[in-house]
Coordinates of C-alpha atoms in Angstrom, one line a residue:
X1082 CA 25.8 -11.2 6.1
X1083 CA 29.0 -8.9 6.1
X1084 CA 29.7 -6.3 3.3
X1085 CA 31.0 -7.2 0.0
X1086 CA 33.4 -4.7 -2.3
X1087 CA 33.4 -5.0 -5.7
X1088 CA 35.4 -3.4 -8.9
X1089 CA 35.8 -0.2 -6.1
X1090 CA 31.9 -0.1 -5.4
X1091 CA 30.4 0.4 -2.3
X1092 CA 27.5 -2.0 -1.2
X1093 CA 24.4 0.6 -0.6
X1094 CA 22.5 0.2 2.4
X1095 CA 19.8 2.0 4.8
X1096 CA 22.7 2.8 6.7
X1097 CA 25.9 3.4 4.2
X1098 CA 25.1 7.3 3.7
X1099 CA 24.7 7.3 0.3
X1100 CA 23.0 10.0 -2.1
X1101 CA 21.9 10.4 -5.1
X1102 CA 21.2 13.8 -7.1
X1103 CA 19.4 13.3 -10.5
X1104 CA 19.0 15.9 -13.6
X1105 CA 15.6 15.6 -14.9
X1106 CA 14.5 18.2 -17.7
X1107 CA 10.7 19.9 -17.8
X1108 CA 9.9 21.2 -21.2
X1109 CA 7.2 23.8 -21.2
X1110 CA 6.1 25.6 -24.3
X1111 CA 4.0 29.2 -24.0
X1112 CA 2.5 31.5 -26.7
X1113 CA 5.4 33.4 -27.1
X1114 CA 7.9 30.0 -27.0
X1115 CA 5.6 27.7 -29.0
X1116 CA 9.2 25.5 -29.1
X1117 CA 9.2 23.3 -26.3
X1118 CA 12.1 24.6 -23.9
X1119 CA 14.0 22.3 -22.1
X1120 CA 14.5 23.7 -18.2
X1121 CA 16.9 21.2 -16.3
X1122 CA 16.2 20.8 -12.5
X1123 CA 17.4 19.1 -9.6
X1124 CA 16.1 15.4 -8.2
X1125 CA 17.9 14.1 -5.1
X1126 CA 17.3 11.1 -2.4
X1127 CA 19.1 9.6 0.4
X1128 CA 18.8 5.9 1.4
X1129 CA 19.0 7.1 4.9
X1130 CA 15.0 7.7 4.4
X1131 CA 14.8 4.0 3.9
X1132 CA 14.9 1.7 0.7
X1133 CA 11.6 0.1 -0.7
X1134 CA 10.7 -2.8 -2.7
X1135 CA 14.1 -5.3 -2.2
X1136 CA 13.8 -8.3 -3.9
X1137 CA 15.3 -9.8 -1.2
X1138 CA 15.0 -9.8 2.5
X1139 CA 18.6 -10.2 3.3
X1140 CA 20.3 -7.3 5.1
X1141 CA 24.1 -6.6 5.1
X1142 CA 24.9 -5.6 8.3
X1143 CA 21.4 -5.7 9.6
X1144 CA 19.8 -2.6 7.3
X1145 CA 18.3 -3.2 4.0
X1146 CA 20.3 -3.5 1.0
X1147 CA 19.5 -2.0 -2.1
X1148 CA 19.2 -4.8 -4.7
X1149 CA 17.6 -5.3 -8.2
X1150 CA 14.2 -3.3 -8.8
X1151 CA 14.6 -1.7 -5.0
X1152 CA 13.7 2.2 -4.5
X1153 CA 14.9 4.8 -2.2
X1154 CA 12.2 5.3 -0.5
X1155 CA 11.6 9.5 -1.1
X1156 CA 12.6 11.3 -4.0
X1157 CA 12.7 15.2 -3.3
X1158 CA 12.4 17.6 -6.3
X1159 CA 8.9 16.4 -7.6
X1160 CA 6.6 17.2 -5.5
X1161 CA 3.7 19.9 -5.9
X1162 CA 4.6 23.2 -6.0
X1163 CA 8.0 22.4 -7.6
X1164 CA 9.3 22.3 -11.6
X1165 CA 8.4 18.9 -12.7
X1166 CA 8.7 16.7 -15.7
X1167 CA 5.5 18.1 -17.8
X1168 CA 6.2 16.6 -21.3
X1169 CA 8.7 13.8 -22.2
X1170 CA 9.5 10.9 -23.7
X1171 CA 9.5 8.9 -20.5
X1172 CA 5.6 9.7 -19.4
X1173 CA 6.0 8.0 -16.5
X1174 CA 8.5 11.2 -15.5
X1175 CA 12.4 11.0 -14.8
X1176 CA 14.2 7.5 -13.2
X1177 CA 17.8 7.5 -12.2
X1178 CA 19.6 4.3 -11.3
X1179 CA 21.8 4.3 -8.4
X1180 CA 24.5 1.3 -8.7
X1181 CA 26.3 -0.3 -6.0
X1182 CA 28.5 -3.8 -5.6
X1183 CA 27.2 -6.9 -6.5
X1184 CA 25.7 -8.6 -3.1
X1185 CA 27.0 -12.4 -2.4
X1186 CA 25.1 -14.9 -0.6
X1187 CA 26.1 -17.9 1.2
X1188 CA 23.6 -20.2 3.2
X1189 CA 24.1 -23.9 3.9
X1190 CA 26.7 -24.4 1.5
X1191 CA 25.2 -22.8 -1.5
X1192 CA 26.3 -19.0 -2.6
X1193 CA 25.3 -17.1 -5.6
X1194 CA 25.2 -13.6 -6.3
X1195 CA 22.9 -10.3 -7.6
X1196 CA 23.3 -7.0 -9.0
X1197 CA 22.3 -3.8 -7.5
X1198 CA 21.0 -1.6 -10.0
X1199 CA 18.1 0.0 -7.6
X1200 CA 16.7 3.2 -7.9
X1201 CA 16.7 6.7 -7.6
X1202 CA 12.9 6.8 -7.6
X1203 CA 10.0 4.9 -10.3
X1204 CA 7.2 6.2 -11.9
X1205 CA 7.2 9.5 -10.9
X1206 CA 3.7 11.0 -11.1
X1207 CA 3.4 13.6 -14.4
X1208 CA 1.9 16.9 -13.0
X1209 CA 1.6 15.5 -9.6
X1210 CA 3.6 14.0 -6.6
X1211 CA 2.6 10.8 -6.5
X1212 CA 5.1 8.0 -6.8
X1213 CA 5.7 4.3 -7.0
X1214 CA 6.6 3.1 -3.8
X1215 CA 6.5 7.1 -2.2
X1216 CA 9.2 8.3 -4.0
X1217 CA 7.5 11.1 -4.8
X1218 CA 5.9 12.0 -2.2
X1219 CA 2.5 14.1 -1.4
X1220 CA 0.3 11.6 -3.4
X1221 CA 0.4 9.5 0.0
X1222 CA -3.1 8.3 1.7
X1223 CA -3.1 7.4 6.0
X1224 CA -3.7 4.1 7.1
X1225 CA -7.0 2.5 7.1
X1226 CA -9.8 0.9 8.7
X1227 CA -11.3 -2.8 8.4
X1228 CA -13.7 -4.3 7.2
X1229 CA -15.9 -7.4 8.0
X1230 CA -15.7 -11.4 8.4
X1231 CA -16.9 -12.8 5.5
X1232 CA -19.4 -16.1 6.5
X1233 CA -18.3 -19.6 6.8
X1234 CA -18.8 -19.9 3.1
X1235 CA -16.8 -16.8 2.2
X1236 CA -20.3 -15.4 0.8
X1237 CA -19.4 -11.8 2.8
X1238 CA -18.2 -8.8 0.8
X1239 CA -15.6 -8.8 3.0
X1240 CA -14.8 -12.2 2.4
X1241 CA -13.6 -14.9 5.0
X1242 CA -11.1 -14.3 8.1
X1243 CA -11.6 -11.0 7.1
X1244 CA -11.1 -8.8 9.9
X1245 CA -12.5 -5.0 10.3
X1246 CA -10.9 -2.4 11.9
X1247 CA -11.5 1.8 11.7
X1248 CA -11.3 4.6 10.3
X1249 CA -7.5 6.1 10.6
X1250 CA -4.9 9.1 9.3
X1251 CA -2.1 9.3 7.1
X1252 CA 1.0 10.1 5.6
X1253 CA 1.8 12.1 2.7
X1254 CA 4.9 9.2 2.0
X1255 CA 2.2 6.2 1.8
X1256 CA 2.0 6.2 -1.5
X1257 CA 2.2 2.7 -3.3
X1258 CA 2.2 1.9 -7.3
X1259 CA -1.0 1.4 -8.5
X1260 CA -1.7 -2.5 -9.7
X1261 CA -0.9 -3.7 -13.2
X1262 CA -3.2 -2.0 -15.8
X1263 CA -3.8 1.1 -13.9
X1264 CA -1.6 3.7 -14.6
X1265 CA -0.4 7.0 -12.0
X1266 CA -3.0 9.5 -13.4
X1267 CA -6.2 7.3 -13.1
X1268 CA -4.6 5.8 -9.5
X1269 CA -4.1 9.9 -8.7
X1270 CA -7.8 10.9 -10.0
X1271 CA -8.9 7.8 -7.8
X1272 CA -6.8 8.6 -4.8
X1273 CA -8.5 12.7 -5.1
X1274 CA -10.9 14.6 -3.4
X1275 CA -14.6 14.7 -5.6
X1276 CA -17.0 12.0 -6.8
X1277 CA -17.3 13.2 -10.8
X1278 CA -18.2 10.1 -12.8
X1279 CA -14.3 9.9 -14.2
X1280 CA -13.9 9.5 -10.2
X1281 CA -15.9 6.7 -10.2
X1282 CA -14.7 5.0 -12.4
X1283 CA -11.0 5.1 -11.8
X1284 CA -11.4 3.9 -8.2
X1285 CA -13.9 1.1 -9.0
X1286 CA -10.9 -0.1 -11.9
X1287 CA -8.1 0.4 -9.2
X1288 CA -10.3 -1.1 -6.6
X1289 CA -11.2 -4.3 -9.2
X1290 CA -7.8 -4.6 -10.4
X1291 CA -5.9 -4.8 -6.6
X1292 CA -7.6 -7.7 -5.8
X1293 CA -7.5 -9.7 -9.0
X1294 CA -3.5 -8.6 -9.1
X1295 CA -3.2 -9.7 -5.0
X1296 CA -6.3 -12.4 -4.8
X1297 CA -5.7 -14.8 -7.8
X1298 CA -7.9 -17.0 -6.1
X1299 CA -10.9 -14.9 -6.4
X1300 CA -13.4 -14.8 -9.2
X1301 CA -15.0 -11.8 -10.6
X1302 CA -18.1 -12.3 -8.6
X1303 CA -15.7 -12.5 -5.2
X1304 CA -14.3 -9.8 -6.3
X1305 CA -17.6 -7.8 -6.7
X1306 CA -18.6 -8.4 -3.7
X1307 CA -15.6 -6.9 -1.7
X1308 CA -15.8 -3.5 -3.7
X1309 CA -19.3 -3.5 -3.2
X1310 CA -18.1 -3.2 0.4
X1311 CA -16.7 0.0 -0.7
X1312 CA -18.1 3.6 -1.1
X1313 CA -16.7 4.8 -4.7
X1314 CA -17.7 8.4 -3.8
X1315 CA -14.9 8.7 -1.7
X1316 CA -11.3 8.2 -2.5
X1317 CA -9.7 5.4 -3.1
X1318 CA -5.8 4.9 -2.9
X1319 CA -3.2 2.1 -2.7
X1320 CA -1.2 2.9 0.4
X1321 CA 2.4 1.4 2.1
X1322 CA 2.6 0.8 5.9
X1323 CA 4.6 2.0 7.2
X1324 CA 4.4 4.9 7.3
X1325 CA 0.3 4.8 6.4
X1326 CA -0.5 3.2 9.8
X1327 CA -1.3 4.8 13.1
X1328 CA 1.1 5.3 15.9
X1329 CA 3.9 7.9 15.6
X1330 CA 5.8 5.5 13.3
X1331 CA 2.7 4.7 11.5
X1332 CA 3.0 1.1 11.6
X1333 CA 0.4 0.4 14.0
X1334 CA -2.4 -1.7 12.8
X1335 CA -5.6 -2.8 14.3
X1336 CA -8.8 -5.4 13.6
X1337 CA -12.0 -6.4 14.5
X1338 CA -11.5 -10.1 14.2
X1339 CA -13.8 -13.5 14.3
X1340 CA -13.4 -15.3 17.5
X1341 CA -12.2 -18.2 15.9
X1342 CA -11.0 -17.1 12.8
X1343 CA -7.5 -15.3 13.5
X1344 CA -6.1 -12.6 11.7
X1345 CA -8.3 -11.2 8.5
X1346 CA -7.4 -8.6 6.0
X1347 CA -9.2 -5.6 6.6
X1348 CA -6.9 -3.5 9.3
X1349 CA -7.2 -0.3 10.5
X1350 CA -5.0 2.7 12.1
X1351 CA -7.1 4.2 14.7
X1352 CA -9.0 1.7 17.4
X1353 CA -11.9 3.5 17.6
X1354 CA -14.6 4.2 14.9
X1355 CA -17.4 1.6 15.0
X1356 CA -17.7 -1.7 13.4
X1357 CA -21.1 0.0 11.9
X1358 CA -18.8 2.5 10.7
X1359 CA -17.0 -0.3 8.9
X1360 CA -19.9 -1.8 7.3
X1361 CA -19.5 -4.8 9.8
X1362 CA -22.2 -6.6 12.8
X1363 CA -20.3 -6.5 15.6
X1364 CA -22.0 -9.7 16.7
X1365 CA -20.6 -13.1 14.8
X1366 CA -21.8 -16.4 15.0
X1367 CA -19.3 -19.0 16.2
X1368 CA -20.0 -22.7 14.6
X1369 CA -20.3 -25.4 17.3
X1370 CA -17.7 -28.1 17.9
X1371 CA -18.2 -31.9 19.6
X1372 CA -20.5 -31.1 22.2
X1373 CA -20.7 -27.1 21.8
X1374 CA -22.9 -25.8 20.3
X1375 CA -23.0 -22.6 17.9
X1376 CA -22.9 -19.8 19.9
X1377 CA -22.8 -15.6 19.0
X1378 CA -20.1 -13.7 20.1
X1379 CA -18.8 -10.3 19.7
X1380 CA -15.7 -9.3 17.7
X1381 CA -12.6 -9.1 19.5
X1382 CA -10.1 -6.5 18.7
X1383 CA -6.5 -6.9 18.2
X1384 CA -3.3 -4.7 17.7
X1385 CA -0.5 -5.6 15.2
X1386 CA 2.3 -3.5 13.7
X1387 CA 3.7 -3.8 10.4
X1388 CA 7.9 -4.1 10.4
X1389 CA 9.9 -1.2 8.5
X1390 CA 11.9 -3.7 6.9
X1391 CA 8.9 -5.3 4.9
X1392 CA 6.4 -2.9 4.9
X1393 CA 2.8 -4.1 3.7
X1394 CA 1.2 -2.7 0.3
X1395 CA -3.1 -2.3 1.2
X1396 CA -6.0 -0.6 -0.6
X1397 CA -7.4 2.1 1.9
X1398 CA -11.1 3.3 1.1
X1399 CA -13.9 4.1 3.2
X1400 CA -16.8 1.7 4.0
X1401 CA -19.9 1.9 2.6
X1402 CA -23.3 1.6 4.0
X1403 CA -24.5 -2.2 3.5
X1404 CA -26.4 -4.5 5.1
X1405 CA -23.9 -7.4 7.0
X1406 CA -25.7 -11.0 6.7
X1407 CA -22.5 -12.6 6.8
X1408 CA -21.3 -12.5 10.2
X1409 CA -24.2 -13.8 11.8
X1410 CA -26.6 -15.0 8.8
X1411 CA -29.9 -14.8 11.6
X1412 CA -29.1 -11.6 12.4
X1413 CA -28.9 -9.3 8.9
X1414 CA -27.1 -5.7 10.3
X1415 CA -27.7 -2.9 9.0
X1416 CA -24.4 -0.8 8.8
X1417 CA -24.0 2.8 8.6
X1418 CA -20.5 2.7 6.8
X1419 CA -18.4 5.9 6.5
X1420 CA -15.1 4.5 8.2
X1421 CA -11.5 4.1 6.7
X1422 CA -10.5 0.7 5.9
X1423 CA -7.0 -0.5 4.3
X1424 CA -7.1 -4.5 3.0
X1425 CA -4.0 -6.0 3.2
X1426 CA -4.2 -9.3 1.3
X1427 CA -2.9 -12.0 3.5
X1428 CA 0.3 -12.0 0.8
X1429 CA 1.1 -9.1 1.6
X1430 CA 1.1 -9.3 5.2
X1431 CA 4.6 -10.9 5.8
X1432 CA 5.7 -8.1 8.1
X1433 CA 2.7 -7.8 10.0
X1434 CA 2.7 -9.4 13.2
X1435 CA 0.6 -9.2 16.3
X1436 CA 1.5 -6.5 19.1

């Protein structure tokens, strides 16, 4: 669609130039200033870094359009190392809305229209850079690896179609909101180097609670057996690819897939740690049709990339060590775990496509 001007107000794009310079306010208090202090600082963010979380996929122009609840994508001023909100009314740190014209659309003879109040940046991390959708950068995890096929009866812990991949890097700017009930400082503690029990415990509730907020279909006891498929000792992070994929744009994907199956939901950014590594048999056994009968096959691998323009949300973790009798249930495997895996529910995988 073309551009639309409004009451003097620009329509705010990926590629209309626009900035936006927040004032958010740290209060500290010492010893010697037991009165909180209010200390002003700088926030600022381009949507020339890209624009998250549209409700919409309708571009003006052919870039992304900010629209209601959408995000530019980085928000600099926040991260580690700088002056950041430490107490305040707003816990979840500073938001500041950016405001552009109202975007009309018109297909097959219908037309209404939306606001634009997007985003500066949401949920900024307190004490830490963290962000919803990246914004504030540095909380960020890379791109992961896959897991297994679940069996024909979806008994796996990886569950059915579900593809493996391995173990990949990262980007600082990965960083996606934690799921509903899980708030930025357990998804941070989660996402951290360490296994203390507090560890433990905040990856196994953001673990539990991304699949029942992206799997409505699963019950508990599905659910339990995916993060079973999960070592808790190491962290634990919800991610955005891009940029958390492999490839210099980090939007490259890979999986170890069924034979028959097609595409799972356990990628990965690097081709090459081992399906052992992912806590998957290697060897799967294909069901007979007509006149063939059941056979066992190896996994095939595949490459897919994940578009810019709808980037997939994933929980990245690394494997744990567990014995596979779902992929070929004769043939129990055990696995020796230890690789990076991201699941991408297959909701989320709109902008994934096959290379």
């Amino acid at each position: 669609m073309g551009k639309v001007t409004a009451c003097k107000t620009d329509c705010v794009t990926k590629k209309s130039g626009h900035n936006c310079v927040g004032m958010a306010v740290s209060v500290c208090t010492t010893p010697a200033a037991p009165s909180p202090i209010p200390l002003p600082y700088p926030t600022t963010g381009t949507v020339a870094e890209g624009i998250t979380d549209q409700a919409m996929r309708t571009k003006i122009t052919g870039a992304d359009v900010m629209t209601v609840g959408s995000v530019m994508s980085k928000c600099h001023g926040n991260e580690p190392g700088t002056l950041k909100e430490v107490v305040s009314l707003n816990t979840a740190g500073p938001s500041f809305p950016i405001m552009g014209a109202p975007t009309v659309l018109i297909e097959l003879g219908m037309a209404g229209i939306t606001g634009s109040p997007g985003m500066m940046n949401k949920g900024i991390t307190v004490g830490g850079g963290g962000s919803a959708s990246g914004a504030g950068g540095g909380a960020g995890g890379g791109g992961g690896g896959g897991g297994g096929a679940g069996g024909p009866s979806g008994s796996g812990p990886q569950g059915p179609s579900g593809g493996g991949g391995s173990g990949g890097g990262g980007s600082n700017s990965a960083a996606a909101p934690p799921p509903a009930g899980v708030s930025q400082e357990e998804a941070d503690l989660a996402a951290a180097p360490g296994n203390s029990p507090e560890q433990i415990a905040a990856r196994q509730k953001l673990a539990d609670a991304f699949y029942a907020e992206n799997c409505p279909g699963m019950t508990p006891a599905q659910i339990a057996q995916h993060t079973a498929g999960i070592d808790m000792n190491e962290p634990v992070r919800t991610v955005t690819i891009p940029p958390g994929g492999g490839g210099p744009n980090g939007d490259q994907l890979y999986q170890w897939e069924h034979p028959t199956w097609g595409t799972g939901q356990y990628f990965a950014s690097d081709p090459n740690t081992t399906p052992s590594e992912l806590g998957i048999n290697n060897r799967v056994l294909v069901d007979g049709e007509g006149n063939t009968p059941a056979r066992v096959a190896p996994r095939q691998q595949h490459s897919y990339t994940a578009s810019e323009d709808q980037p997939a949300v994933g929980l990245q973790s690394t494997a744990a060590p567990v014995t596979d009798t779902w992929s070929h249930s004769g043939e129990p495997k055990e696995t020796t775990g230890g690789g990076t895996q991201t699941f991408i529910p297959r909701g989320n995988q709109g902008g994934v496509g096959r290379s």
